[in-house]
Amino acid sequence: MSDIIQLLPDHVANQIAAGEVVQRPASVIKELLENAIDAQATRIQVVIKDAGKTQIQVVDNGLGMSLTDARMSFERHATSKIKSAEDLFSLTTKGFRGEALASIAAIAHVELKTKDKESEVGTFIKIEGSEVTSQEACVTPQGTSISVKNLFYNIPARRNFLKSDAVETRHIIDEFQRVALAHPQIAFDLFHNGSELFKLPETNFRQRITNIFGGKTNEKLVPVTEETELVEISGFVGKPEFAKKSRGEQFFFVNTRFIKSPYLNHAVTAAFDGLLKEKSYPSYFLYLKVDPRSIDINIHPTKTEIKFDDEHALYAILRSAIKHSLGQFNVAPVLDFERDANLDTPYNYKNKEASVPGVEVDRNFNPFQEDSGRNNPGVFKKEPAARWESLYSGMQDEPVNKEEINQIEFESEEVTGSLFDSSEAEPEKSTFQLQKKYIVSTLKSGILVIDQHRAHTRILYEELLKNITVSAAVSQQLLFPLKLQFSSHEMEMLGEIKESLEQTGFVFSSLERDSVEISGIPPLISESEVEMLLEQLLSDLENEVPDNGFSQTDLLARSLAKGMAVKSGMLLNNTEQQHIVNRLFACKEPSLSPSNRSVFVTLTVDELDKKFM
Ligand code: ADP
Ligand code: MG
């Protein structure tokens, strides 16, 4: 057999390497930002077009490069940052592999303009797919400007793999924020399609955080400092009462490098033990300084994990430092643990009562008792449906009609051989609530147990979807517009879903860089729950969009429905229970919640009989 092994040509090797280093426009931004920082820039400007797919430009005022270095910088394994393997253990720069520029130049149209202090004139180099197509002297200030156009132009599969502009922009903003947070003493700008997303002046850590996440952040921060032989900790944690529904604002930096560490995250969470409401996450911006010899960052270029020599000690120090800060700043005592959880539910019955007389939750209601102490049980009984529906005015075209329900009953007979108990004359009696969590109803052949939250979520989800896709929006006008603060990142996302939100009844009177003014909201929700719903929605969008195939509309409907639905733990009166049961079985898919969990279970008499054998 003849010899078949051959060395890959450089441009092919570079393309393969590029796959490792450059996954999406955000990876290019990260590499170019890090190079600018390594070159001691004090001002860095990022300009992107079409989420970086068309163009990414990074301009710095750093050291710049000589003509020879400019040429060399695009060679693979060409770096000025380490000379021997020894240097790996005392790294003070972000780069060291000498791979980034070579990789980027293999898969894009790159133009470099650079000048160092010593040179009279600068150097201009143009490279396409690893080939230098032009090189000349040029006039340019000290520093470096790199423009990367048409990323993946020669790898269509990669290019097609890129997500929507919205998603790619979000990745870029994430990357940009991480770098900017780690280096407050450097000024950063970010422009997208001609509009300014961030303009961050040189400042301190606290101001940088506030500049990125919005003016309101400042008052939420509690400083954390600790100095030990092993580690120097500085930074901030968010006060527990401002903990978020998502893990959004959680940042660790080790020696000015953003890292992810579930283990250290656990240390922070442990410090907050007992201070947080369920399913909420504290914000933190923590800067750790350790001896470079005590960490190993020689890992995959795009990974953000890090290996510490003494993780356990680090854990203990971090936890106690945060605990100490929370105690010292008297954060703990202001929390009100006795607060009735019902007061926190977004489904604000109190407000509903004010605007729609007669709607209230009867907390004393007992389904087994004829007179349960309601103020006006007569009125209540005559028009139970209308009373509940008033919560939904504008949302639903007509009350559920009997035929639809009968059809469902028929279906369930086919499947399970059961029928709803036909005590239609007195529907109030056929359900009761178990543990403020489940609605229990009888079937002819047994019982039906419905998860109230999932059922209501399903109902609202289908109604919202219908509203967004078909009907015209109905809105409830606010007397005073509601002004809400968001980070510019969140505002960017809000801008993208604005239209869909308007279809549900939101009216935005203005969208600014870090705030939004809302003058109308969907009839289904109350003013007090708007902020929570939008926050939840943005965090859902952020966490779910990139990875699954759901459309944005679907995600929006799911998120809003989840936030608006009655929660587990809420007392429902009989009419409300009935309403949920009826509306549920008028849904297209009553058995599953929008996130594909079971909405109800049945227990047949046969099954019961078996248990009594
Ligand atoms: P690395 O950063 O790992 O060294 P890169 O491919 O990112 O590898 O860069 C190669 C070399 O090009 C760097 O080591 C540095 O000397 C030079 N370089 C890259 N970007 C800049 C910049 N913005 N300013 C000055 N020098 C730069
Ligand atoms: Mg680099």
PDB file of C-alpha atoms and ligand atoms in Angstrom, residues 31-40 58 60 62-65 69-70 72-75 77-82 93-104 112 114 143-146, ligand 1:
ATOM      1  CA  GLU A  31     -10.577  37.505  21.484  1.00  0.00           C
ATOM      2  CA  LEU A  32     -10.178  40.996  20.058  1.00  0.00           C
ATOM      3  CA  LEU A  33     -11.105  42.651  23.351  1.00  0.00           C
ATOM      4  CA  GLU A  34      -8.617  40.493  25.202  1.00  0.00           C
ATOM      5  CA  ASN A  35      -5.874  41.360  22.733  1.00  0.00           C
ATOM      6  CA  ALA A  36      -6.587  45.054  23.184  1.00  0.00           C
ATOM      7  CA  ILE A  37      -6.434  44.689  26.964  1.00  0.00           C
ATOM      8  CA  ASP A  38      -3.198  42.718  26.765  1.00  0.00           C
ATOM      9  CA  ALA A  39      -1.847  45.600  24.661  1.00  0.00           C
ATOM     10  CA  GLN A  40      -2.604  47.939  27.600  1.00  0.00           C
ATOM     11  CA  VAL A  58     -12.481  46.656  17.546  1.00  0.00           C
ATOM     12  CA  ASP A  60      -7.917  50.270  20.737  1.00  0.00           C
ATOM     13  CA  GLY A  62      -2.892  50.237  23.071  1.00  0.00           C
ATOM     14  CA  LEU A  63       0.735  49.536  22.241  1.00  0.00           C
ATOM     15  CA  GLY A  64       0.150  48.745  18.588  1.00  0.00           C
ATOM     16  CA  MET A  65       2.446  46.597  16.476  1.00  0.00           C
ATOM     17  CA  ASP A  69       4.787  41.967  14.287  1.00  0.00           C
ATOM     18  CA  ALA A  70       1.703  42.918  12.342  1.00  0.00           C
ATOM     19  CA  MET A  72       3.562  37.764  12.363  1.00  0.00           C
ATOM     20  CA  SER A  73       0.421  38.203  14.429  1.00  0.00           C
ATOM     21  CA  PHE A  74      -1.606  36.194  11.916  1.00  0.00           C
ATOM     22  CA  GLU A  75       0.674  33.169  12.024  1.00  0.00           C
ATOM     23  CA  HIS A  77       1.250  29.863  17.441  1.00  0.00           C
ATOM     24  CA  ALA A  78       2.628  33.354  17.050  1.00  0.00           C
ATOM     25  CA  THR A  79       2.446  35.171  20.349  1.00  0.00           C
ATOM     26  CA  SER A  80       4.357  37.841  22.212  1.00  0.00           C
ATOM     27  CA  LYS A  81       2.966  36.674  25.528  1.00  0.00           C
ATOM     28  CA  ILE A  82       4.874  33.543  26.472  1.00  0.00           C
ATOM     29  CA  THR A  93      -2.069  38.168  30.083  1.00  0.00           C
ATOM     30  CA  LYS A  94      -5.349  36.859  28.713  1.00  0.00           C
ATOM     31  CA  GLY A  95      -3.956  35.422  25.533  1.00  0.00           C
ATOM     32  CA  PHE A  96      -0.988  33.111  25.211  1.00  0.00           C
ATOM     33  CA  ARG A  97      -1.805  30.575  22.532  1.00  0.00           C
ATOM     34  CA  GLY A  98      -1.209  32.772  19.541  1.00  0.00           C
ATOM     35  CA  GLU A  99      -4.171  31.209  17.806  1.00  0.00           C
ATOM     36  CA  ALA A 100      -6.901  33.803  17.756  1.00  0.00           C
ATOM     37  CA  LEU A 101      -5.833  36.059  14.917  1.00  0.00           C
ATOM     38  CA  ALA A 102      -4.710  33.148  12.742  1.00  0.00           C
ATOM     39  CA  SER A 103      -8.049  31.461  13.282  1.00  0.00           C
ATOM     40  CA  ILE A 104     -10.129  34.540  12.625  1.00  0.00           C
ATOM     41  CA  LEU A 112      -5.718  45.360  10.354  1.00  0.00           C
ATOM     42  CA  THR A 114      -1.828  49.279  13.589  1.00  0.00           C
ATOM     43  CA  GLY A 143      -2.962  51.449  18.658  1.00  0.00           C
ATOM     44  CA  THR A 144      -4.738  48.804  16.679  1.00  0.00           C
ATOM     45  CA  SER A 145      -7.922  48.607  14.688  1.00  0.00           C
ATOM     46  CA  ILE A 146      -9.124  45.237  13.465  1.00  0.00           C
TER      47      ILE A 146
HETATM   48  P1  ADP B   1      -2.327  35.656  21.746  1.00  0.00           P
HETATM   49  O1  ADP B   1      -3.241  36.747  22.230  1.00  0.00           O
HETATM   50  O2  ADP B   1      -2.662  34.343  22.331  1.00  0.00           O
HETATM   51  O3  ADP B   1      -0.906  36.001  21.856  1.00  0.00           O
HETATM   52  P2  ADP B   1      -3.416  36.317  19.163  1.00  0.00           P
HETATM   53  O4  ADP B   1      -3.554  35.551  17.915  1.00  0.00           O
HETATM   54  O5  ADP B   1      -4.659  36.803  19.803  1.00  0.00           O
HETATM   55  O6  ADP B   1      -2.602  35.449  20.186  1.00  0.00           O
HETATM   56  O7  ADP B   1      -2.472  37.528  18.901  1.00  0.00           O
HETATM   57  C1  ADP B   1      -1.185  37.307  18.404  1.00  0.00           C
HETATM   58  C2  ADP B   1      -0.229  38.436  18.769  1.00  0.00           C
HETATM   59  O8  ADP B   1      -0.590  39.613  18.064  1.00  0.00           O
HETATM   60  C3  ADP B   1      -0.280  38.831  20.222  1.00  0.00           C
HETATM   61  O9  ADP B   1       0.562  38.025  21.020  1.00  0.00           O
HETATM   62  C4  ADP B   1       0.156  40.283  20.196  1.00  0.00           C
HETATM   63  O10 ADP B   1       1.537  40.365  20.200  1.00  0.00           O
HETATM   64  C5  ADP B   1      -0.335  40.752  18.835  1.00  0.00           C
HETATM   65  N1  ADP B   1      -1.611  41.507  18.951  1.00  0.00           N
HETATM   66  C6  ADP B   1      -2.844  41.027  18.709  1.00  0.00           C
HETATM   67  N2  ADP B   1      -3.790  41.977  18.910  1.00  0.00           N
HETATM   68  C7  ADP B   1      -3.127  43.094  19.288  1.00  0.00           C
HETATM   69  C8  ADP B   1      -3.530  44.424  19.641  1.00  0.00           C
HETATM   70  N3  ADP B   1      -4.820  44.798  19.653  1.00  0.00           N
HETATM   71  N4  ADP B   1      -2.555  45.313  19.961  1.00  0.00           N
HETATM   72  C9  ADP B   1      -1.254  44.956  19.956  1.00  0.00           C
HETATM   73  N5  ADP B   1      -0.827  43.722  19.646  1.00  0.00           N
HETATM   74  C10 ADP B   1      -1.732  42.797  19.296  1.00  0.00           C
END
